[in-house]
Amino acid sequence: MTRLQHPGHLEDWRKRLLEETTSIRRTIVVTAGTCGRAGGALEIRDALQAEIDRLGAGDKVELLVTGCHGFCEMEPSVVVQPEGIFYGRLKPADAEAVVKQTGLAGKVVERLTFEIPSTGRRIARMDQIPFYKKQMRLVSEANLKVDPERIEDYIRIGGYRGLAKGLFDMTSEGVIEEVKASGLRGRGGAGFPTAVKWELCRKASGHPKYVVCNADEGDPGAYMDRSLLEGNPHAVIEGMILGAYAMGSAEGFIYVRGEYPLAVKNVERAISQARVCGLLGQNILGSEFHFDLQVVQGAGAFVSGEETAMMASIEGRKAFPRQRPPFPSESGLWGKPTNINNVETWANVPIVLDRGSARFASVGTEKSKGTKIFSLVGQIRNTGLVEVPMGISLREIIEDIGGGVPEGRTLKAVQTGGPSGGCIPASALDLRIDFESLAKAGSIMGSGGMIVLDDRTCIVDLARYYLHFLEEESCGKCVPCRAGTRRMSELLKRMTSGLAEEGDLARLESLALTVKTASLCGLGQTAANPVLSTVAHFREEYEIHIREKRCPAGVCRDLVSPPSARPAGKKERP
Amino acid sequence: MKITIDGRTADVAAGATVLDAARAMGISIPTLCDHRRLVPYAACRICLVEVAGRRLPAPACATMVEEGMTVVTNSPRILDLRRDVLDLLLSEHPSACLVCLEKNDCEESKATSRKTDEPTGCILCPADERCELQKVVAEVGLKRLFHPMAYRGTGVLRDDPFIDRDDGLCILCGRCVRVCREIRGAEAIAFVGRGAPVSVGTSMGKRLLDVGCRFCGACVDVCPTGALAERAVRYGAKFNETRTFVCGLCGQGCRLGLRLRDGRPVDVRPQDGPPSDGQACVKGRFIIGDLLGHPKRLLRPMVRRGGVLVETSWEDALASAAAGLGGLKGDIAAVLSAQDSCEDLWSLGRLSLDVLGARSLHLAEDISVYRSGFPAGRPGGDILAPSFSFDDLAKARLIVIFEEALPLTAPILGTAVNRAVLGGAKLVLVGGDGDSCLDRCASLKIKLGPADAGRFLLEVLRSVGENRSGRVPAGAPGLEELRRSLRELPVWSRAETISAKTEKLIALLERRHPAAFVFGPAFVAGPWGPRNAAAVWNLAGMTGGLYVPAGWEANARGAVEIMAAFGTSAGSASPKPRGLLSAGPARAFVRDGEEFVVVLGAFQGKAAAQADVVLPRTLFPEQAGTYVNGEGRIQFSEAVLAPAGEARPARGIAGELARRLGAEIAAPAATAFFAKSRRGGGEARPLFIGGASFAEMGFRAIPDRLTEFDPLAAGERGDPDDCLGFPLALEIKSLRTARRR
């Protein structure tokens, strides 16, 4: 790593990296994001390395430890390149076969390949596996090619080329125009056109200006940003440098939730490496532009993902939101113009600059361009992170990519957008995924959480879960959210424990409306959604709970087996 | 800009909120968390109104007016929403009495049941009838509550002096937290926890005493409910009259209101308007009553007979005093106090000099902080610092404080500094013991005592005088002489850290404008005093900054003027005079039996114990008087209470003594005390005394001589809590606790 004095240096370095010839014949990619590690990926790595050493095959077979590549259901997994052979649910004892047969001899180990549940057919190549086939991993494919601890890997695949183009071939306004032409919209939930937001910040009066990456990712079940930050932090960094250049900022912050230690580590390391290479700090790539980044850690709150609360936290104060307007682009951190974007949004920016807005805009629908990463979780066979083009149908995601609900169950609904979102019933499965369609269906895109519910999910219990979450995460500043989420949570708990009274549903709906209308920030304003959207589609299920004191899905313990009928000493579910 | 509210259109200034506009138009919107002195918080959601073009209702308190805005405050949707939000709020606050139909009848019969510890309804609450929640409930017209009670109470916290904290009554409006941060700067309380269990508390639940609270009472004053209450009046806080007076316990001159019920004092609340705009400190806010009614208060005249002081009549005591002092033919020293009103000072001074022919006239306190020390013969003579307003300080971009713990000695000045710092000003602290809450906000701390700090300042002056920033006023008199004298001074070499800090301070002085330089008595007392004072004066002049002396006494500036008008410097107190007239604490005076001592005092103490005649005098709330505060603001204070016991105002005593010696003293009108004064904005009375401006006086040469110590004033100095010789922080238990002594 040396300091790059101008864009030519960067290109020379990239060429050198690409032309490196070695005796290495195959690379075994070990996907080791937090999910992989939880499944034992590091033990797999160690076993593979031990096997390579034992066989003395270090000159022919190498390991590449990367971040998460999305197929979390099958972790720990490896992909053997260049053939792209995918092995999942590995155990350390499998290391010998993987290294000897596939790594050295190029043969497929059938028993380790992906098996289609219904037919038993085995598929060796990753790009043929149904989970991957319909995805378009524009942003996340780098996760398979890059060791997040090495900036060289990112450079080799074209990293920072977009930055060089923006900094040297375009003006700041030109960069904004390019992003505008791409149609990129925010990926954090609101879907606000990114270039328009940048322009507001650029035009605002006030100095200095700040750019912020919102990596607080608090929605339960959502972890797309985690995999990007762990697996390819440089993509986010490059995006932020471009944004800072476009808006006239010299200082930026990446606000990462404290519960993501690996992401924090990898981002901080990437920042130092970028500094050494002259990609951050004074005179980036030898230009006149200066910009630097700092990581700020959250401390365990969901509300700090709300942008004004986040800014308070960055300033060192308690993460209470404040009234908007004024918006951050006008008055943000320390009263200065501030632009906040989500991790995935920032990661899309280098792609727009490098490949061009036209190519970016060729993917997606008329109003929603590009791809979106969803965390496909819940009652689904292929749990994981999927990146799909906007406009793909929900059915394709659930059935083709996700493999459908488990054997013997029926799909009930898909919950999108986290606690701020809503449920899409099974009848609407042909919905095309984009910002407008989801809103019309009574939900939101949100940050990308997609929770699949089947006939053994109780909708009332789901609403209870979400409201309990919101009650605990409410910051407590404003009356409607503080008292309202607690009261709504209480009402739902009554419904799920057989204590509800006639009229409770009406009370819940009326209260939900007050909380929605009167709350100070987005947390409260959307706290009603779990209730209102589920009642809209599943009213009868609520009424059965209230009137008949029965849970059709068989989930609510107190209704399925009343406390008096249970054996003594059993622990209660929270 | 034009705004339409409820169908009526009006013009409002830019920068106004919808709430401001509504109030100007006479339209009432209920609020709870809003407060005119605090940044809008928008948390209670009671003031939500419909704004055309916005999807959701907006809080009137935090919504800026825009051209052509259309607002509706009373549609059915808004009225319902208001009731719903209030209903939710009341689910966290004991609401039994708020919507009870028997409320009025109950009031009459349950008056004494209020003495319970944890209020469960208005009847039992210390804020009953003053509670803003009661007003809002009445205005919104809430008659029924739909949500079950989720009572928050964990009991009343009583670990601290003065203030009871009852979390059960708190509606989390945040005003207390905000005033403690935005105005006072102590940040002793904050929101603790998250969600419904949020409460206002201290770091790790410690006592207020342990988290830097100064007990200024601002939080109690802004609390809309009874959550924060003054313990002393918890059960009897209702009042029906307010009388305003000026506090005499320090140099800030806060306007206070004594609240009475049927003529009996209840409590004291700070009043709006300059100079203190609703703020005070622990003394003015909480201990006025303790002060006036202290057991050690002198209530009757006393005369020493047979070696023992015995109580006697005024006739007897006055005759004794007149005879005793009159017979000494001027071999008398007189001591006055800078805490005395202008009228008292004048009368006592005239008595001492003209009638008694006293050899020397002294002030008990060192007020060199207000003397410019220019040699006589210069225009303005031996006068004194220019006037300023605390608000001027709030606009400074750089504030340098020398050796002074402002929250203790000049609290309102401290709030102005806090406002400046919150607005982005940089704070530099030179010296000091590091205990002030301002310490946290300092960008640069230079740990030097006053002796060394002066030398350090001269280095800074030398550098600033080179005029790199181009701001030094070239034409001002004395600049060249000053530069010459600075060049001739030997370079003061100190440790590396100090020179690094010198560089930092010089850089700040060049970049930030305007600056303000604040210093107190400790900085300009002692042999280095005149040098330090000159250095600060010159620095302020060179940078176009504010020169801010922070004296400790209620009328230090008035005293300086009056003493100068008497045309006397201290006079000499040696050899020891045979008589002493002490209206101020003559701390260093030690009797050896031969002298005749007359003491005008308010409290028992060393001085009174040594006296031959003790004449009890009134304290500031018990007498009318004119005082000049640290800004130079002339304020007239009414008497708001009858004197305790047989105490009389000092000027009355002076007049009586003079009469018995065959003279008449006529005190002139207050305004005539001051040779130069200036009018403030259309007032009938001049508001500020004139002082020398920098343009008139120019630069000062740096003196090298030692000050002459006033032996009668030297000795015990350094108690900002002194009241005419009475150490309040030792004698009043609650204050002693609050001061942690």
Short mmCIF file of N, CA and C in Angstrom, two decimals, chain A residues 363-460:
data_model
loop_
_atom_site.label_atom_id
_atom_site.label_comp_id
_atom_site.label_asym_id
_atom_site.label_seq_id
_atom_site.Cartn_x
_atom_site.Cartn_y
_atom_site.Cartn_z
N VAL A 363 -31.86 -1.05 -15.10
CA VAL A 363 -32.41 -2.07 -14.20
C VAL A 363 -33.53 -1.45 -13.38
N GLY A 364 -34.60 -2.21 -13.17
CA GLY A 364 -35.66 -1.71 -12.29
C GLY A 364 -36.88 -1.24 -13.06
N THR A 365 -37.78 -0.54 -12.37
CA THR A 365 -39.01 -0.06 -12.99
C THR A 365 -38.84 1.42 -13.34
N GLU A 366 -39.91 2.02 -13.81
CA GLU A 366 -39.83 3.41 -14.26
C GLU A 366 -39.45 4.36 -13.15
N LYS A 367 -40.03 4.15 -11.97
CA LYS A 367 -39.75 5.09 -10.88
C LYS A 367 -38.77 4.53 -9.84
N SER A 368 -38.56 3.24 -9.88
CA SER A 368 -37.63 2.65 -8.90
C SER A 368 -36.51 1.94 -9.65
N LYS A 369 -35.36 2.61 -9.70
CA LYS A 369 -34.25 2.07 -10.48
C LYS A 369 -33.30 1.25 -9.62
N GLY A 370 -32.60 0.33 -10.29
CA GLY A 370 -31.55 -0.42 -9.60
C GLY A 370 -32.09 -1.63 -8.87
N THR A 371 -31.32 -2.11 -7.91
CA THR A 371 -31.68 -3.32 -7.17
C THR A 371 -31.98 -2.97 -5.73
N LYS A 372 -32.48 -3.95 -5.00
CA LYS A 372 -32.66 -3.76 -3.54
C LYS A 372 -32.27 -5.06 -2.86
N ILE A 373 -31.59 -4.91 -1.74
CA ILE A 373 -31.24 -6.09 -0.95
C ILE A 373 -32.30 -6.28 0.11
N PHE A 374 -32.86 -7.49 0.15
CA PHE A 374 -33.86 -7.80 1.18
C PHE A 374 -33.31 -8.88 2.10
N SER A 375 -33.70 -8.82 3.37
CA SER A 375 -33.37 -9.94 4.25
C SER A 375 -34.61 -10.82 4.29
N LEU A 376 -34.48 -11.98 3.67
CA LEU A 376 -35.61 -12.89 3.54
C LEU A 376 -35.56 -13.86 4.71
N VAL A 377 -36.45 -13.67 5.65
CA VAL A 377 -36.38 -14.46 6.89
C VAL A 377 -37.77 -14.90 7.28
N GLY A 378 -37.85 -15.67 8.32
CA GLY A 378 -39.15 -16.12 8.80
C GLY A 378 -39.40 -17.55 8.36
N GLN A 379 -40.65 -17.83 8.01
CA GLN A 379 -41.03 -19.21 7.66
C GLN A 379 -40.73 -19.45 6.18
N ILE A 380 -39.45 -19.47 5.83
CA ILE A 380 -39.06 -19.62 4.43
C ILE A 380 -37.92 -20.62 4.38
N ARG A 381 -37.86 -21.41 3.32
CA ARG A 381 -36.83 -22.44 3.27
C ARG A 381 -35.44 -21.87 3.11
N ASN A 382 -35.29 -20.94 2.19
CA ASN A 382 -33.96 -20.37 1.93
C ASN A 382 -33.82 -19.01 2.60
N THR A 383 -33.48 -19.05 3.90
CA THR A 383 -33.27 -17.79 4.62
C THR A 383 -31.98 -17.14 4.15
N GLY A 384 -32.01 -15.85 3.95
CA GLY A 384 -30.76 -15.19 3.58
C GLY A 384 -30.97 -13.78 3.09
N LEU A 385 -29.90 -13.22 2.52
CA LEU A 385 -29.97 -11.86 1.98
C LEU A 385 -30.04 -11.97 0.47
N VAL A 386 -31.07 -11.40 -0.12
CA VAL A 386 -31.25 -11.52 -1.56
C VAL A 386 -31.22 -10.13 -2.18
N GLU A 387 -30.52 -10.02 -3.32
CA GLU A 387 -30.51 -8.74 -4.03
C GLU A 387 -31.22 -8.94 -5.35
N VAL A 388 -32.29 -8.19 -5.55
CA VAL A 388 -33.13 -8.40 -6.73
C VAL A 388 -33.38 -7.07 -7.44
N PRO A 389 -33.65 -7.13 -8.74
CA PRO A 389 -33.97 -5.89 -9.46
C PRO A 389 -35.34 -5.40 -9.04
N MET A 390 -35.50 -4.10 -8.94
CA MET A 390 -36.82 -3.53 -8.65
C MET A 390 -37.78 -3.97 -9.73
N GLY A 391 -38.98 -4.32 -9.35
CA GLY A 391 -39.97 -4.76 -10.33
C GLY A 391 -40.17 -6.26 -10.33
N ILE A 392 -39.28 -6.99 -9.69
CA ILE A 392 -39.47 -8.43 -9.58
C ILE A 392 -40.72 -8.67 -8.74
N SER A 393 -41.39 -9.79 -8.97
CA SER A 393 -42.62 -10.01 -8.22
C SER A 393 -42.30 -10.64 -6.87
N LEU A 394 -43.19 -10.44 -5.95
CA LEU A 394 -43.03 -11.02 -4.62
C LEU A 394 -43.03 -12.54 -4.71
N ARG A 395 -43.85 -13.04 -5.62
CA ARG A 395 -43.93 -14.50 -5.79
C ARG A 395 -42.58 -15.08 -6.17
N GLU A 396 -41.91 -14.39 -7.10
CA GLU A 396 -40.60 -14.92 -7.53
C GLU A 396 -39.63 -14.95 -6.36
N ILE A 397 -39.70 -13.91 -5.53
CA ILE A 397 -38.79 -13.89 -4.38
C ILE A 397 -39.13 -15.04 -3.43
N ILE A 398 -40.40 -15.15 -3.09
CA ILE A 398 -40.78 -16.13 -2.08
C ILE A 398 -40.61 -17.55 -2.58
N GLU A 399 -41.12 -17.80 -3.81
CA GLU A 399 -41.15 -19.20 -4.28
C GLU A 399 -39.87 -19.61 -4.99
N ASP A 400 -39.40 -18.78 -5.93
CA ASP A 400 -38.25 -19.20 -6.71
C ASP A 400 -36.96 -19.04 -5.93
N ILE A 401 -36.77 -17.83 -5.42
CA ILE A 401 -35.52 -17.58 -4.69
C ILE A 401 -35.57 -18.20 -3.30
N GLY A 402 -36.70 -17.96 -2.63
CA GLY A 402 -36.80 -18.40 -1.25
C GLY A 402 -37.13 -19.86 -1.07
N GLY A 403 -37.60 -20.49 -2.15
CA GLY A 403 -37.92 -21.90 -2.02
C GLY A 403 -39.25 -22.16 -1.32
N GLY A 404 -40.00 -21.10 -1.09
CA GLY A 404 -41.32 -21.30 -0.51
C GLY A 404 -41.31 -21.58 0.98
N VAL A 405 -42.52 -21.70 1.55
CA VAL A 405 -42.64 -21.99 2.98
C VAL A 405 -42.32 -23.47 3.21
N PRO A 406 -42.03 -23.83 4.47
CA PRO A 406 -41.67 -25.23 4.75
C PRO A 406 -42.78 -26.21 4.34
N GLU A 407 -42.39 -27.47 4.17
CA GLU A 407 -43.30 -28.55 3.77
C GLU A 407 -44.54 -28.55 4.64
N GLY A 408 -45.68 -28.66 3.99
CA GLY A 408 -46.92 -28.83 4.73
C GLY A 408 -47.52 -27.54 5.28
N ARG A 409 -46.91 -26.41 4.96
CA ARG A 409 -47.48 -25.17 5.49
C ARG A 409 -48.01 -24.33 4.35
N THR A 410 -48.88 -23.39 4.67
CA THR A 410 -49.34 -22.47 3.62
C THR A 410 -48.93 -21.04 3.96
N LEU A 411 -48.58 -20.32 2.92
CA LEU A 411 -48.17 -18.93 3.10
C LEU A 411 -49.36 -18.10 3.57
N LYS A 412 -49.11 -17.27 4.56
CA LYS A 412 -50.19 -16.43 5.08
C LYS A 412 -50.00 -14.98 4.64
N ALA A 413 -48.81 -14.46 4.85
CA ALA A 413 -48.55 -13.07 4.50
C ALA A 413 -47.05 -12.83 4.49
N VAL A 414 -46.65 -11.70 3.93
CA VAL A 414 -45.25 -11.29 3.96
C VAL A 414 -45.19 -9.92 4.63
N GLN A 415 -44.40 -9.81 5.67
CA GLN A 415 -44.30 -8.54 6.39
C GLN A 415 -43.06 -7.82 5.89
N THR A 416 -43.23 -6.62 5.36
CA THR A 416 -42.07 -5.87 4.87
C THR A 416 -41.93 -4.56 5.62
N GLY A 417 -40.69 -4.06 5.66
CA GLY A 417 -40.46 -2.72 6.21
C GLY A 417 -40.27 -2.67 7.70
N GLY A 418 -40.15 -3.81 8.34
CA GLY A 418 -39.87 -3.77 9.78
C GLY A 418 -41.05 -3.27 10.58
N PRO A 419 -40.79 -2.74 11.78
CA PRO A 419 -41.88 -2.28 12.64
C PRO A 419 -42.67 -1.12 12.04
N SER A 420 -42.08 -0.45 11.05
CA SER A 420 -42.80 0.66 10.41
C SER A 420 -43.62 0.21 9.22
N GLY A 421 -43.51 -1.07 8.90
CA GLY A 421 -44.13 -1.54 7.66
C GLY A 421 -45.46 -2.22 7.89
N GLY A 422 -45.80 -3.06 6.93
CA GLY A 422 -47.10 -3.71 7.02
C GLY A 422 -47.06 -5.09 6.40
N CYS A 423 -48.20 -5.77 6.46
CA CYS A 423 -48.32 -7.12 5.94
C CYS A 423 -48.96 -7.14 4.56
N ILE A 424 -48.39 -7.95 3.69
CA ILE A 424 -49.00 -8.16 2.39
C ILE A 424 -49.56 -9.57 2.39
N PRO A 425 -50.86 -9.71 2.24
CA PRO A 425 -51.45 -11.05 2.34
C PRO A 425 -51.05 -11.92 1.17
N ALA A 426 -51.16 -13.24 1.36
CA ALA A 426 -50.78 -14.20 0.33
C ALA A 426 -51.51 -13.94 -0.97
N SER A 427 -52.71 -13.40 -0.90
CA SER A 427 -53.48 -13.15 -2.11
C SER A 427 -52.82 -12.12 -3.01
N ALA A 428 -51.90 -11.33 -2.46
CA ALA A 428 -51.28 -10.26 -3.26
C ALA A 428 -49.87 -10.63 -3.69
N LEU A 429 -49.60 -11.91 -3.80
CA LEU A 429 -48.24 -12.37 -4.05
C LEU A 429 -47.67 -11.92 -5.38
N ASP A 430 -48.53 -11.58 -6.35
CA ASP A 430 -48.00 -11.18 -7.64
C ASP A 430 -47.61 -9.71 -7.69
N LEU A 431 -47.64 -9.07 -6.57
CA LEU A 431 -47.23 -7.68 -6.47
C LEU A 431 -45.80 -7.50 -6.98
N ARG A 432 -45.59 -6.44 -7.76
CA ARG A 432 -44.23 -6.13 -8.23
C ARG A 432 -43.56 -5.24 -7.19
N ILE A 433 -42.36 -5.64 -6.82
CA ILE A 433 -41.70 -4.92 -5.73
C ILE A 433 -41.10 -3.61 -6.23
N ASP A 434 -41.68 -2.51 -5.84
CA ASP A 434 -41.01 -1.22 -5.95
C ASP A 434 -41.64 -0.28 -4.92
N PHE A 435 -41.10 0.90 -4.79
CA PHE A 435 -41.52 1.81 -3.72
C PHE A 435 -43.02 2.07 -3.76
N GLU A 436 -43.50 2.40 -4.96
CA GLU A 436 -44.91 2.81 -5.06
C GLU A 436 -45.85 1.64 -4.82
N SER A 437 -45.52 0.48 -5.42
CA SER A 437 -46.45 -0.65 -5.28
C SER A 437 -46.58 -1.10 -3.84
N LEU A 438 -45.48 -1.10 -3.13
CA LEU A 438 -45.54 -1.53 -1.73
C LEU A 438 -46.37 -0.55 -0.91
N ALA A 439 -46.20 0.73 -1.20
CA ALA A 439 -46.98 1.72 -0.46
C ALA A 439 -48.46 1.55 -0.75
N LYS A 440 -48.77 1.32 -2.01
CA LYS A 440 -50.18 1.13 -2.38
C LYS A 440 -50.78 -0.10 -1.72
N ALA A 441 -49.95 -1.08 -1.49
CA ALA A 441 -50.45 -2.32 -0.87
C ALA A 441 -50.56 -2.18 0.64
N GLY A 442 -50.28 -1.00 1.16
CA GLY A 442 -50.44 -0.78 2.59
C GLY A 442 -49.20 -1.09 3.41
N SER A 443 -48.06 -1.24 2.71
CA SER A 443 -46.83 -1.49 3.47
C SER A 443 -45.78 -0.48 3.00
N ILE A 444 -44.53 -0.73 3.27
CA ILE A 444 -43.46 0.11 2.75
C ILE A 444 -42.27 -0.77 2.39
N MET A 445 -41.36 -0.22 1.57
CA MET A 445 -40.14 -0.95 1.26
C MET A 445 -39.31 -1.05 2.54
N GLY A 446 -39.23 0.05 3.26
CA GLY A 446 -38.44 0.07 4.47
C GLY A 446 -36.98 -0.18 4.15
N SER A 447 -36.23 -0.66 5.13
CA SER A 447 -34.82 -0.90 4.88
C SER A 447 -34.60 -2.22 4.18
N GLY A 448 -35.62 -3.05 4.06
CA GLY A 448 -35.47 -4.29 3.31
C GLY A 448 -35.81 -5.55 4.07
N GLY A 449 -36.35 -5.40 5.25
CA GLY A 449 -36.74 -6.62 5.96
C GLY A 449 -37.93 -7.26 5.28
N MET A 450 -37.88 -8.56 5.11
CA MET A 450 -38.99 -9.27 4.45
C MET A 450 -39.24 -10.55 5.26
N ILE A 451 -40.28 -10.54 6.06
CA ILE A 451 -40.51 -11.66 6.97
C ILE A 451 -41.68 -12.47 6.46
N VAL A 452 -41.43 -13.74 6.21
CA VAL A 452 -42.45 -14.60 5.62
C VAL A 452 -43.25 -15.27 6.73
N LEU A 453 -44.56 -15.18 6.63
CA LEU A 453 -45.43 -15.74 7.66
C LEU A 453 -46.27 -16.84 7.07
N ASP A 454 -46.37 -17.95 7.78
CA ASP A 454 -47.23 -19.02 7.27
C ASP A 454 -48.39 -19.24 8.21
N ASP A 455 -49.14 -20.33 7.95
CA ASP A 455 -50.37 -20.56 8.71
C ASP A 455 -50.11 -20.80 10.19
N ARG A 456 -48.82 -21.03 10.54
CA ARG A 456 -48.56 -21.22 11.97
C ARG A 456 -48.00 -19.95 12.61
N THR A 457 -48.21 -18.83 11.94
CA THR A 457 -47.88 -17.54 12.55
C THR A 457 -49.17 -16.87 12.97
N CYS A 458 -49.21 -16.43 14.19
CA CYS A 458 -50.38 -15.71 14.65
C CYS A 458 -50.18 -14.23 14.38
N ILE A 459 -51.08 -13.65 13.62
CA ILE A 459 -50.95 -12.24 13.24
C ILE A 459 -51.06 -11.34 14.47
N VAL A 460 -51.93 -11.69 15.38
CA VAL A 460 -52.09 -10.84 16.57
C VAL A 460 -50.81 -10.89 17.40
#
